[in-house]
Amino acid sequence: MSIVVTGATGHLGRFVIEGLLEKVPADQITAVVRSEEKAAGFAARGVKIAIADYNAPETFDSVFSAGDKVLLISGNEFDKGRVGQHKVVLEAAKAAGVALLAYTSAPGGLTAALADDHKGTEQAILESGVTYALLRNGWYNENYTENLAPVLEYSAVTQAAGEGKVASAARADYAAAAVAVLTGEGHENKTYELAGDTAWSFAEYAAEVAKQSGKEIGYNPVSVEVFTGILVGAGLPEALAATLAGVDASIEKGELAGVTGDLSRLTGRPTTPIAESIAAALKG
């Protein structure tokens, strides 16, 4: 029996593999990657490497074995039909007879277009009959703290979220929850709504960045249309910019503010406060 992680060299996947290495022998872990080169560090530590691509179904033919536990980390190629990509993994996992398929989804109450692919994938998983665990990951602290350069440059946090709040957590927190599900018992056919322990507003976020950086930083709320234009101006494709701006509209409605406690319960520790992630980003 292996624990198999797709997208293992991505931002989230790396944290998951590191967490698994603390809990199980390396030879029980399989990292599914597109680039063998990027996985060299894991291979050197004894992790099995499988080369496969969501866009090439045949590459998944021999990745899974009966009894494996699988973490399907959602793809990030928004323009390539993510539900179809995920079904490639799902069908291969079902054919192999895996014991559990865990999937990194989106919050159940999120109505933004970003959630559509996740809902489609969840439906396919439920219809397939495989034993599943749905990890409905909320927003990541790093979605904001990795983009502090323009905030510091323009002395403003610019979003289209009004006074909406975000109950975010660090990537490492969501990865730890996945590790708990993959190495623990009793997670079969469960759905977890994962979010941070505390919801914060962008005005509070701006104030925290100001406090830690020593600069005057304000919150500049704009319309979804204006925000879409700003993102396009920063080089994002229009469709992706509109999708991200749509998430802000959902934040304004309170769709990412829910604090469920599922995340800290699964990991056995409090989630990482946004202030801590801001501090780490400013040091980096």
PDB file of N, CA and C in Angstrom, residues 147-158 209 213 215-217 282:
ATOM      1  N   ASN A 147       2.098  38.321  -2.468  1.00  0.00           N
ATOM      2  CA  ASN A 147       1.954  39.461  -3.389  1.00  0.00           C
ATOM      3  C   ASN A 147       2.073  40.795  -2.649  1.00  0.00           C
ATOM      4  N   LEU A 148       3.013  40.844  -1.711  1.00  0.00           N
ATOM      5  CA  LEU A 148       3.159  42.071  -0.918  1.00  0.00           C
ATOM      6  C   LEU A 148       3.924  43.172  -1.652  1.00  0.00           C
ATOM      7  N   ALA A 149       4.694  42.821  -2.671  1.00  0.00           N
ATOM      8  CA  ALA A 149       5.514  43.837  -3.358  1.00  0.00           C
ATOM      9  C   ALA A 149       4.696  45.032  -3.844  1.00  0.00           C
ATOM     10  N   PRO A 150       3.589  44.811  -4.600  1.00  0.00           N
ATOM     11  CA  PRO A 150       2.805  45.982  -5.040  1.00  0.00           C
ATOM     12  C   PRO A 150       2.125  46.714  -3.888  1.00  0.00           C
ATOM     13  N   VAL A 151       1.770  45.983  -2.827  1.00  0.00           N
ATOM     14  CA  VAL A 151       1.165  46.625  -1.651  1.00  0.00           C
ATOM     15  C   VAL A 151       2.152  47.616  -1.044  1.00  0.00           C
ATOM     16  N   LEU A 152       3.392  47.178  -0.899  1.00  0.00           N
ATOM     17  CA  LEU A 152       4.426  48.044  -0.322  1.00  0.00           C
ATOM     18  C   LEU A 152       4.798  49.175  -1.283  1.00  0.00           C
ATOM     19  N   GLU A 153       4.787  48.863  -2.573  1.00  0.00           N
ATOM     20  CA  GLU A 153       5.160  49.882  -3.579  1.00  0.00           C
ATOM     21  C   GLU A 153       4.131  51.009  -3.643  1.00  0.00           C
ATOM     22  N   TYR A 154       2.845  50.617  -3.636  1.00  0.00           N
ATOM     23  CA  TYR A 154       1.783  51.621  -3.797  1.00  0.00           C
ATOM     24  C   TYR A 154       1.135  52.039  -2.477  1.00  0.00           C
ATOM     25  N   SER A 155       1.635  51.478  -1.371  1.00  0.00           N
ATOM     26  CA  SER A 155       1.104  51.798  -0.031  1.00  0.00           C
ATOM     27  C   SER A 155      -0.399  51.551   0.073  1.00  0.00           C
ATOM     28  N   ALA A 156      -0.856  50.512  -0.595  1.00  0.00           N
ATOM     29  CA  ALA A 156      -2.295  50.209  -0.560  1.00  0.00           C
ATOM     30  C   ALA A 156      -2.564  48.735  -0.823  1.00  0.00           C
ATOM     31  N   VAL A 157      -3.528  48.202  -0.100  1.00  0.00           N
ATOM     32  CA  VAL A 157      -4.102  46.887  -0.385  1.00  0.00           C
ATOM     33  C   VAL A 157      -5.335  47.157  -1.240  1.00  0.00           C
ATOM     34  N   THR A 158      -5.300  46.728  -2.484  1.00  0.00           N
ATOM     35  CA  THR A 158      -6.414  46.978  -3.403  1.00  0.00           C
ATOM     36  C   THR A 158      -7.144  45.676  -3.689  1.00  0.00           C
ATOM     37  N   VAL A 209      -0.107  44.826   7.808  1.00  0.00           N
ATOM     38  CA  VAL A 209       1.064  45.018   6.938  1.00  0.00           C
ATOM     39  C   VAL A 209       1.758  46.337   7.297  1.00  0.00           C
ATOM     40  N   SER A 213       5.549  46.480   8.581  1.00  0.00           N
ATOM     41  CA  SER A 213       6.515  47.028   7.616  1.00  0.00           C
ATOM     42  C   SER A 213       6.988  48.429   7.996  1.00  0.00           C
ATOM     43  N   LYS A 215       5.375  51.024   7.236  1.00  0.00           N
ATOM     44  CA  LYS A 215       4.929  51.945   6.178  1.00  0.00           C
ATOM     45  C   LYS A 215       3.454  52.256   6.362  1.00  0.00           C
ATOM     46  N   GLU A 216       3.040  53.382   5.814  1.00  0.00           N
ATOM     47  CA  GLU A 216       1.605  53.699   5.831  1.00  0.00           C
ATOM     48  C   GLU A 216       0.937  52.916   4.713  1.00  0.00           C
ATOM     49  N   ILE A 217       0.051  52.015   5.084  1.00  0.00           N
ATOM     50  CA  ILE A 217      -0.658  51.184   4.104  1.00  0.00           C
ATOM     51  C   ILE A 217      -2.152  51.319   4.367  1.00  0.00           C
ATOM     52  N   LEU A 282       7.549  39.188   4.807  1.00  0.00           N
ATOM     53  CA  LEU A 282       8.389  40.394   4.905  1.00  0.00           C
ATOM     54  C   LEU A 282       9.848  40.026   5.162  1.00  0.00           C
TER      55      LEU A 282
END
